[in-house]
Short mmCIF file of C-alpha atoms in Angstrom, two decimals:
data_model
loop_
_atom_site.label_atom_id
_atom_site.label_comp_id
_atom_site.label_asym_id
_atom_site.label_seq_id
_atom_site.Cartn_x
_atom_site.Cartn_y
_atom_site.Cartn_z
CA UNK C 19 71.72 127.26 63.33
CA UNK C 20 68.34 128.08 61.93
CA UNK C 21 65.38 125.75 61.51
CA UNK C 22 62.60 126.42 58.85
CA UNK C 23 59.58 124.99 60.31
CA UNK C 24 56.56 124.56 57.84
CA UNK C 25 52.92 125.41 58.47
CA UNK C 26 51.46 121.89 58.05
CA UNK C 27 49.83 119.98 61.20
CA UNK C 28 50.16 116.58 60.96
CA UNK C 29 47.43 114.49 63.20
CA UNK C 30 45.82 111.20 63.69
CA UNK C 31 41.82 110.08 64.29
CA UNK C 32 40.33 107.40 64.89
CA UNK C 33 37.05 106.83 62.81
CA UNK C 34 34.99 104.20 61.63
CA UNK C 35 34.94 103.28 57.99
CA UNK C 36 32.69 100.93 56.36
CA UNK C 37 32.10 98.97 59.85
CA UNK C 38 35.68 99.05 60.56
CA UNK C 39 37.75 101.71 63.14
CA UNK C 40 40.61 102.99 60.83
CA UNK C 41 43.54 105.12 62.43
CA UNK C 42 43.67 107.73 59.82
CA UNK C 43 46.62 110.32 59.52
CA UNK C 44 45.97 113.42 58.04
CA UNK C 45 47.52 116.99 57.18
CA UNK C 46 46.29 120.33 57.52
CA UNK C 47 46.90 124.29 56.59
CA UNK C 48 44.82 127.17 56.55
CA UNK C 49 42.19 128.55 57.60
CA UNK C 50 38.60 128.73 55.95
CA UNK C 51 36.37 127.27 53.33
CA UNK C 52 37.93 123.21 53.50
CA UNK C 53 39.66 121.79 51.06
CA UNK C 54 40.44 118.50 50.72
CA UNK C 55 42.93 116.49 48.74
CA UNK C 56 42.70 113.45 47.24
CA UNK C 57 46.61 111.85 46.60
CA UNK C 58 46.80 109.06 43.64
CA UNK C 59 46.77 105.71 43.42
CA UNK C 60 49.99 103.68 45.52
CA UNK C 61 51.18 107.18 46.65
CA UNK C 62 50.51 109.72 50.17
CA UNK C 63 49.42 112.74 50.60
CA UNK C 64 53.08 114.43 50.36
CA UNK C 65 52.13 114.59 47.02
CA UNK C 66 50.72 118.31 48.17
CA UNK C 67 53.07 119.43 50.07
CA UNK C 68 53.38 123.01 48.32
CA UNK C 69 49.04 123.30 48.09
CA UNK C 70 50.00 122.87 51.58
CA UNK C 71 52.53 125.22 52.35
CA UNK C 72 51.26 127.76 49.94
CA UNK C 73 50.70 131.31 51.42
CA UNK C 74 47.51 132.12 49.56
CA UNK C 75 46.02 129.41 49.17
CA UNK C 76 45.78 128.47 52.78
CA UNK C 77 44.68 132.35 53.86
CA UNK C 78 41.65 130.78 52.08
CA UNK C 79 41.05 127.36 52.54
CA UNK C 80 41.78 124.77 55.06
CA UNK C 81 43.66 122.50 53.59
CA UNK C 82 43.11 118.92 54.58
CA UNK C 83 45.17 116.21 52.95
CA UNK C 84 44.76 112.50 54.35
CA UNK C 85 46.52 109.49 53.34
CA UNK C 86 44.47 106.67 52.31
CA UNK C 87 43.98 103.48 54.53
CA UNK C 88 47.08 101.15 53.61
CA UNK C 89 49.05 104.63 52.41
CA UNK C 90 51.53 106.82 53.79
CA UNK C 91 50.95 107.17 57.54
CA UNK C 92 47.62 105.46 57.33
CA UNK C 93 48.27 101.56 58.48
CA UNK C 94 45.25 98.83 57.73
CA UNK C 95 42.94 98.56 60.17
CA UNK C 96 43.74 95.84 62.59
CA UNK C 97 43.55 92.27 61.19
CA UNK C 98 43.59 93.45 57.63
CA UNK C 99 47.18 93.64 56.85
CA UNK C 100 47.15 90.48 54.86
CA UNK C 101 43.68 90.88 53.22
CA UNK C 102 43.69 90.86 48.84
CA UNK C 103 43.57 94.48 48.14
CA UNK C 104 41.31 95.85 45.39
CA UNK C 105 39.90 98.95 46.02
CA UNK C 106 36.48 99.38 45.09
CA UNK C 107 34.35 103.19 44.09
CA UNK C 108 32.22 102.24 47.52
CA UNK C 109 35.03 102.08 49.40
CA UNK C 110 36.67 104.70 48.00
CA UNK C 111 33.86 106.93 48.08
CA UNK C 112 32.88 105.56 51.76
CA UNK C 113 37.08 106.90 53.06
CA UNK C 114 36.33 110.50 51.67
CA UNK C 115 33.06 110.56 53.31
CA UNK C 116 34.71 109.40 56.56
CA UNK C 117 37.03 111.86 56.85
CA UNK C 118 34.67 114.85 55.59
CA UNK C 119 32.18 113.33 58.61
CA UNK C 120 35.06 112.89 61.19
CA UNK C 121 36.31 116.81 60.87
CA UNK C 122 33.01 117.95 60.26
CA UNK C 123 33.40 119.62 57.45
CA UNK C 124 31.12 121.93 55.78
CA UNK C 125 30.34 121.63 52.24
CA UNK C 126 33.95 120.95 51.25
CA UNK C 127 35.76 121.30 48.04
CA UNK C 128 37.30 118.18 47.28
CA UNK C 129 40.50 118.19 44.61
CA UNK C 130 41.62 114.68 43.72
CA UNK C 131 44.06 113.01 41.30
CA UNK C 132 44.17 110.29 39.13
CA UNK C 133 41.97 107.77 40.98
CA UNK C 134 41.18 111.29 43.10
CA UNK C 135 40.15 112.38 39.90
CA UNK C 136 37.90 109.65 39.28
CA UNK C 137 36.48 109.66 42.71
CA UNK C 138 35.33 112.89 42.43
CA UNK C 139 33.05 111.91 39.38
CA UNK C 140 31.66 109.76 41.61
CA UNK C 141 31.28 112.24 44.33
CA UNK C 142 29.67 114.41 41.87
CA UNK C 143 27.06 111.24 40.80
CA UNK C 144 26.21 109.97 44.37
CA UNK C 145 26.38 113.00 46.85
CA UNK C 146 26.59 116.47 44.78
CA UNK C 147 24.69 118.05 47.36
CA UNK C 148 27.67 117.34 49.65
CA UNK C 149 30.35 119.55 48.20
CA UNK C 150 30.84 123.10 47.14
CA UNK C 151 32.79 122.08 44.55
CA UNK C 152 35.15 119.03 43.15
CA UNK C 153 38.72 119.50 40.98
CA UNK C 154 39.47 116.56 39.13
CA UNK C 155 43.15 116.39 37.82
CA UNK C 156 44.00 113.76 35.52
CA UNK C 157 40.78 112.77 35.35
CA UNK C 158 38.82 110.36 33.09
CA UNK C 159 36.18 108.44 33.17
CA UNK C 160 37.94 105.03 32.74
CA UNK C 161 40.83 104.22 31.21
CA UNK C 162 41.73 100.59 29.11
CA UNK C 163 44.46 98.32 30.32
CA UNK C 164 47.92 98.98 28.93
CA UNK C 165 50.17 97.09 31.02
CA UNK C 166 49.80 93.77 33.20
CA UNK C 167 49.15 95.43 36.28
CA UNK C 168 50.52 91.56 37.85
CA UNK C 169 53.96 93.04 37.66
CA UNK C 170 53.27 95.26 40.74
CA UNK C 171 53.26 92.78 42.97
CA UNK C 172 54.81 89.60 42.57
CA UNK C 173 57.63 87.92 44.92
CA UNK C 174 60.28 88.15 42.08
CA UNK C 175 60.02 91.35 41.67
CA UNK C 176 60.69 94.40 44.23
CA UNK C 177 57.86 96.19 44.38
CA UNK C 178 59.25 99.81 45.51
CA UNK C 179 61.90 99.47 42.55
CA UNK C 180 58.72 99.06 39.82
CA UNK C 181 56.26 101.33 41.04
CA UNK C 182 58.79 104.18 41.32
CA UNK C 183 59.51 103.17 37.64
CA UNK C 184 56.82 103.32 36.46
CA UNK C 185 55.65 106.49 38.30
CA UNK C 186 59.35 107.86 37.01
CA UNK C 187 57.60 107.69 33.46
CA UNK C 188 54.28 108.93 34.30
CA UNK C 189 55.90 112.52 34.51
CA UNK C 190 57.01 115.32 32.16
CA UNK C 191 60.90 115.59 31.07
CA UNK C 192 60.96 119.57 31.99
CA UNK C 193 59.47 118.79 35.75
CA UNK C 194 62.52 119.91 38.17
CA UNK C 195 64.31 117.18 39.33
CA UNK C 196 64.53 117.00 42.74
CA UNK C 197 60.71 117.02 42.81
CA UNK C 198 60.43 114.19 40.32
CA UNK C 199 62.58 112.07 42.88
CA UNK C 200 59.92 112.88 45.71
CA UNK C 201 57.33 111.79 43.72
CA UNK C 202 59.01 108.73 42.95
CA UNK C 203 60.31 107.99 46.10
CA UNK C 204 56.14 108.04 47.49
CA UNK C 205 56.01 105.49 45.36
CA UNK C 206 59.28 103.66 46.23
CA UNK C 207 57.79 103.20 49.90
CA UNK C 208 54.10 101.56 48.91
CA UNK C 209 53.14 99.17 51.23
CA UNK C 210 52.89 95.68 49.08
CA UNK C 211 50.22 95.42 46.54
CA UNK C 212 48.73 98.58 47.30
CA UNK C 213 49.39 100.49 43.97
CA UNK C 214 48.28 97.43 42.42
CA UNK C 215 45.35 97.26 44.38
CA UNK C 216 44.24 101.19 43.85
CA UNK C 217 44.40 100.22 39.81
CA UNK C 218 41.51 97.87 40.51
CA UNK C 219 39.46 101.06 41.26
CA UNK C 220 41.25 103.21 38.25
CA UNK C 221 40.86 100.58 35.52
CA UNK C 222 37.41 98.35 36.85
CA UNK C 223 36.03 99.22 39.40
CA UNK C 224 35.68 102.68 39.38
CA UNK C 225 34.92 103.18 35.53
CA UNK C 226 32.53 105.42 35.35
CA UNK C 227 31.55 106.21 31.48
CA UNK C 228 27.90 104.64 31.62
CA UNK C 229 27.19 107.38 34.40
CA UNK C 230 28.53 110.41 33.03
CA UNK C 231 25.15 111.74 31.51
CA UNK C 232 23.66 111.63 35.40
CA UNK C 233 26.09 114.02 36.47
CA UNK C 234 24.66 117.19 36.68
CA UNK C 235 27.27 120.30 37.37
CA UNK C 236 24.24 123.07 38.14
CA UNK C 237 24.38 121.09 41.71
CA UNK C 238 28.24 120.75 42.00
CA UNK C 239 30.60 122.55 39.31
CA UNK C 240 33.53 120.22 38.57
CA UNK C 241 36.96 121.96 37.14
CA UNK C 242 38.54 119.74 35.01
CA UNK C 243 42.62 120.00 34.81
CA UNK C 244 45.17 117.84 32.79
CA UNK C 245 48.97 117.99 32.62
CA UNK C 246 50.22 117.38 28.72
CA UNK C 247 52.55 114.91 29.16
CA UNK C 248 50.44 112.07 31.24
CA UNK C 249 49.74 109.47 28.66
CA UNK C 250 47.73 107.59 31.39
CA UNK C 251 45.03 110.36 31.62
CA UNK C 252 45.59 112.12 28.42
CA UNK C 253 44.39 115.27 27.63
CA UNK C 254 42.52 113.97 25.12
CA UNK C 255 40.67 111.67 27.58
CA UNK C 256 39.76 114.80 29.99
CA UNK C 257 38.71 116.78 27.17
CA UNK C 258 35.86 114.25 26.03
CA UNK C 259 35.11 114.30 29.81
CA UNK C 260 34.74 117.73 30.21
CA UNK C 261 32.79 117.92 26.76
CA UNK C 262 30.14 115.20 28.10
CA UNK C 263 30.13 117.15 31.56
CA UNK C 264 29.27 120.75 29.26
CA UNK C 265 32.21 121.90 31.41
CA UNK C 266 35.76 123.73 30.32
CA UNK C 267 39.10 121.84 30.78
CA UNK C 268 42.04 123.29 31.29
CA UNK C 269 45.45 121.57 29.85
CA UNK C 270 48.56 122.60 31.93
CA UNK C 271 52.13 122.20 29.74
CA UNK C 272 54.85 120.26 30.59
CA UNK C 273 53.07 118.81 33.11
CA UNK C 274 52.71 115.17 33.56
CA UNK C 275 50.71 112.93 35.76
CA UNK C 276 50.98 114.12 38.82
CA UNK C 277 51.56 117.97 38.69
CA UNK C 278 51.03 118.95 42.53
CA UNK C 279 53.82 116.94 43.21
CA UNK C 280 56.21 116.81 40.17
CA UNK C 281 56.00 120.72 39.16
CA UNK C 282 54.06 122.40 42.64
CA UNK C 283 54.89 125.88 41.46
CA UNK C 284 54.39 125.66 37.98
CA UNK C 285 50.74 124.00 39.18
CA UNK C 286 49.74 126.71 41.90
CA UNK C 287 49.98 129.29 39.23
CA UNK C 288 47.26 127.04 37.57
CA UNK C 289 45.10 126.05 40.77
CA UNK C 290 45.17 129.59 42.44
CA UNK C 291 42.42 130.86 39.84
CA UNK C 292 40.17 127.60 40.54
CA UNK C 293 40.03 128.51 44.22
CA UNK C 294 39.11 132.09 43.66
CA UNK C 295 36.71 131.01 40.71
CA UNK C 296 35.02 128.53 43.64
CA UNK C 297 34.71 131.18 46.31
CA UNK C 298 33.63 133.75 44.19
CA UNK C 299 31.25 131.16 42.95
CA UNK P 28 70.72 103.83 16.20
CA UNK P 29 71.89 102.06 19.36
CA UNK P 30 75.58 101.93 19.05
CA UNK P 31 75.82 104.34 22.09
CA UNK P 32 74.83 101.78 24.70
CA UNK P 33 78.09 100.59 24.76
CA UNK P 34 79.50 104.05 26.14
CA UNK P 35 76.56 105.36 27.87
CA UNK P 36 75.62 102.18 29.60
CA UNK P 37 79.27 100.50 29.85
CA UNK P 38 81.96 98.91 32.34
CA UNK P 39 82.04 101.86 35.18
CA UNK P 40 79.02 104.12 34.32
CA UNK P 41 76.20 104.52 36.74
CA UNK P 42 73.84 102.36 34.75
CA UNK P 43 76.31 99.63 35.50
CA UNK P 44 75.90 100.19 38.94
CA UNK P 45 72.10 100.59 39.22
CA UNK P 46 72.03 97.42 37.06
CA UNK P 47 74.55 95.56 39.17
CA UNK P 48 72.52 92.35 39.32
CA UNK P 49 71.60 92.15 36.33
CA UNK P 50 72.31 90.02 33.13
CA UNK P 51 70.69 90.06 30.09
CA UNK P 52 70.23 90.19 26.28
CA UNK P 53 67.90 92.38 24.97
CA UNK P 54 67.16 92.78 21.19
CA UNK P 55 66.21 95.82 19.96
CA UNK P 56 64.16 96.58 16.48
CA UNK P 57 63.57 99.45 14.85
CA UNK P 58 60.94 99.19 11.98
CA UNK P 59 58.86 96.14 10.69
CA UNK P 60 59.62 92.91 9.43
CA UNK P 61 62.49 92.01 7.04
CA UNK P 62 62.82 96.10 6.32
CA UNK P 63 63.65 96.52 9.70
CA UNK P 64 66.80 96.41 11.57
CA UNK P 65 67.83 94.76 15.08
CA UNK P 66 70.56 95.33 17.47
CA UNK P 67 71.36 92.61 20.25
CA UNK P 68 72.68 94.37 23.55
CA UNK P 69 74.29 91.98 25.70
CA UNK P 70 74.39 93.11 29.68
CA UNK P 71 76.57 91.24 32.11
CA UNK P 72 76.79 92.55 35.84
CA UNK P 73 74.68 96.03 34.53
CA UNK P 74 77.00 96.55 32.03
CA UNK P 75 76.84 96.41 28.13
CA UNK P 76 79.40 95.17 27.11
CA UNK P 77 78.52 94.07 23.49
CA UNK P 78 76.01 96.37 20.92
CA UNK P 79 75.17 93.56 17.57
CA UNK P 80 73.79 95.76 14.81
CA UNK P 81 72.07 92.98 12.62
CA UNK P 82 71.36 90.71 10.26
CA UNK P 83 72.11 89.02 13.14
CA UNK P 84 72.42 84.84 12.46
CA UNK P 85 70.12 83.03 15.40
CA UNK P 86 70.07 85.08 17.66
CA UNK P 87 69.43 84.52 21.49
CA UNK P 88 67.45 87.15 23.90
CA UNK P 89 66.07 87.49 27.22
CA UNK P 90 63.03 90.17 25.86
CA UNK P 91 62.87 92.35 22.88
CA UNK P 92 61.45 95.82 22.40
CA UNK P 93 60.14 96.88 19.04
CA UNK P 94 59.10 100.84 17.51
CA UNK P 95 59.21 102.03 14.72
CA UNK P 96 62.08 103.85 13.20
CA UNK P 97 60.07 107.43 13.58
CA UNK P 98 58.75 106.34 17.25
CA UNK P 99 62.81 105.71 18.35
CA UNK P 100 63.75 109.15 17.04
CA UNK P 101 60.73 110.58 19.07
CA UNK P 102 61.65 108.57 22.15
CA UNK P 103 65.16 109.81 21.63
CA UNK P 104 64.98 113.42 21.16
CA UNK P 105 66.52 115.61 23.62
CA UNK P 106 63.34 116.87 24.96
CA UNK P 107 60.57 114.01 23.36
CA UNK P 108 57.28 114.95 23.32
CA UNK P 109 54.31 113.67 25.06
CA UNK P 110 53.31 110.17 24.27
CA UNK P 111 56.86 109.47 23.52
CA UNK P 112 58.62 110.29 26.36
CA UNK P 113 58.74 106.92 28.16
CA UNK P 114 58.97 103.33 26.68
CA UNK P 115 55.38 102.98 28.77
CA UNK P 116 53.96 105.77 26.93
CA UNK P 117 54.73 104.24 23.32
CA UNK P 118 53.48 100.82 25.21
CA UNK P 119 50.34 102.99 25.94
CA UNK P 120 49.81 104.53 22.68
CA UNK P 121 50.24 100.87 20.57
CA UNK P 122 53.98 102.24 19.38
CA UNK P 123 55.63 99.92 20.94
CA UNK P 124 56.25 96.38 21.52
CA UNK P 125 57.42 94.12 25.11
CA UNK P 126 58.30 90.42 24.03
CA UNK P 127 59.54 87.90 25.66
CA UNK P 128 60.76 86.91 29.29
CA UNK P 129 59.40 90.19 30.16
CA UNK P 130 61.15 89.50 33.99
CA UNK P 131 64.46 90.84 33.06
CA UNK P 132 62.78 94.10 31.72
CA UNK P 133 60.17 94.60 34.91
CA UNK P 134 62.45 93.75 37.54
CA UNK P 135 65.08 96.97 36.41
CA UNK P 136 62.74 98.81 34.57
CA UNK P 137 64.12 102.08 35.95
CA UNK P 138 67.54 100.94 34.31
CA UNK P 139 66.05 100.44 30.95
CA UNK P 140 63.97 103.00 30.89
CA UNK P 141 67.11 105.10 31.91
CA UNK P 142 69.59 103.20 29.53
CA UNK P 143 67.60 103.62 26.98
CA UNK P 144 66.92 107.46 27.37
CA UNK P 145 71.01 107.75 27.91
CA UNK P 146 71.23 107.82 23.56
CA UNK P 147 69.31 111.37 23.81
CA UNK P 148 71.35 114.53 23.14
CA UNK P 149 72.79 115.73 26.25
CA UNK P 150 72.26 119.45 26.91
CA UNK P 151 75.33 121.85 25.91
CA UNK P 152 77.47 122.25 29.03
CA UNK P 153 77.32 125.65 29.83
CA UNK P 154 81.15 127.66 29.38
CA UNK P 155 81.47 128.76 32.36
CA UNK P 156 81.17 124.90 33.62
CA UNK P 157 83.62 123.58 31.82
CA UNK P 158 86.18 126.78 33.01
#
């Protein structure tokens, strides 16, 4: 019997974040100018498993995806477990930096998306000096509530079983399958409150519209990429981003919400032109 | 428009499983006010097991879920498109109404969203399946 063993390394460090030593678990591929991944809101960073495992892109890049404090492999930092969760654009901002710091990484790219896409706005605002380049998918600068976020995390109700629903619906009809179920199933496995708690940055904390004209792309390009179907981040929304930004953005079909993770073929074909775009840049 | 629930989601099927602890009554409109039309889907154990097409005389429900007639045919195309492709994306877009005791609906909301979607037109079965 035959094994097929991926590329991907999967490590942990120990690094201080915001005053606080955080046992971090991360992912890496590939050799070359960094790249790091930002996964979405109440999910890991599975979610780019095929950026990860992807031939070309990783004879280019190092690819560096890390899971979130409170995500994935990424436990609270001791004596936090319990804490209210709402994460905030500082702290946010202060993880990315963290990790970027801890591997000593050199001018990365950072892709993020969904709250990754809205962190990278702020990236772009606060530190543009910092990164080669940022990829925002799904991104927007805020978004208005639509649904009592409450029902995320309440006693009566199992949390797994509603925040896979509701990522179920957050993706396109024509994504395959069996990747649709991996996507939900991230979500299926949240720690309590934790998707809940990431909104707090996606629909308050972390809106970002009265900064948008102080973003200036000449010191950090920004590519801009939406999947059709994600009513959350719509389009729409991205495009009025990318027309305050003076930037282009690119819509990719049948493609909802999460596209590294629901379609990762269908959205290599899309990101493998970014990458060369950046390096050639 | 809903008559289908009691096949799709009945006695045996796999909604009936998924739902298993469920029971509820969920009304369902399609259209506004007294031009509109209801339908009262009664689910006991994850089953339906009874589809009321209105005028319905006092009726009793759990939550109800309102569209238009036009945003129900989107939802329920084979392939919808975007923005109608989920009962949280007509939510999103101000097409659609949650009313209610919403707990029924949130604590299954895979189920309904997957009863629900069960009315679509199933894909041809290719020949050579079926041989």
């Amino acid at each position: 019997m035959t094994m097929r063993v991926e590329p991907i390394i999967g490590r942990y460090g120990h690094m201080e974040i915001e005053g606080r030593t955080h046992r971090v678990y991360w992912e890496e591929a590939g050799e070359g100018v960094p790249l790091v991944c930002l996964h979405t809101a109440g999910a890991d960073g599975r979610q780019y498993r095929a950026v990860l495992n992807d031939p070309e892109v990783t004879a280019h890049h190092r690819v560096i995806v890390f899971d979130m404090p409170r995500h994935g492999k990424s436990s609270p930092a001791p004596g936090t477990v319990d804490d209210a969760y709402a994460l905030t654009s500082d702290a946010y901002a202060a993880q990315i930096l963290a990790v970027c710091d801890a591997l000593e990484l050199d001018r990365p790219v950072v892709m993020g998306c969904s709250i990754g896409g809205r962190i990278v706005l702020h990236l772009a605002h606060r530190h543009p000096e910092r990164f080669r380049a940022l990829i925002g998918l799904q991104s927007s600068d805020h978004v208005a509530p639509y649904y009592d976020t409450a029902w995320l995390h309440r006693p009566d109700v199992h949390g797994g079983e509603v925040c896979g629903a509701v990522a179920y619906g957050l993706m396109a009809p024509q994504s395959p399958e069996a990747e649709r179920d991996e996507t939900r199933w991230h979500y299926m496995q949240g720690g309590p409150g934790v998707f809940r708690g990431d909104l707090w940055f996606y629909k308050v904390d972390g809106d970002i519209s009265g900064q948008v004209a102080e973003i200036d792309v000449a010191k950090c390009p920004i590519h801009l990429l939406t999947g059709s179907y994600d009513y959350s981040c719509t389009p729409d929304d991205t495009r009025d981003l990318a027309r305050r930004l003076g930037v282009e953005m690119t819509e990719m079909e049948g493609m909802g919400h999460f596209p590294m993770s629901e379609n990762p073929e269908r959205f290599l074909d899309y990101l493998r032109p970014v990458l060369r775009t950046i390096r050639e840049g | 428009m809903f008559a289908g629930l009691a096949e799709t989601g009945g006695p045996g099927t796999p909604l009936a499983l998924r739902g298993r602890a469920l029971d509820a009554r969920m009304m369902l409109r399609a259209g506004a006010g007294g031009s509109g039309s209801e339908t009262l889907v009664t689910i006991r154990a994850g089953a339906v097991i009874l589809v009321e097409d209105g005028p319905l005389v006092m009726p009793s429900w759990d939550f109800a879920i309102s569209a238009a007639e036009e945003d129900w045919a989107l939802f329920l195309r084979a392939v919808p498109p975007p923005g109608s492709h989920d009962l949280m994306a007509l939510l999103k877009r101000g097409a659609m109404r949650f009313e209610g005791n919403l707990h029924p609906l949130m604590s299954n909301l895979l189920y309904f969203k997957l009863l629900l979607a069960s009315l679509r037109p199933q894909p041809e079965t290719a020949p050579e399946a079926t041989a």
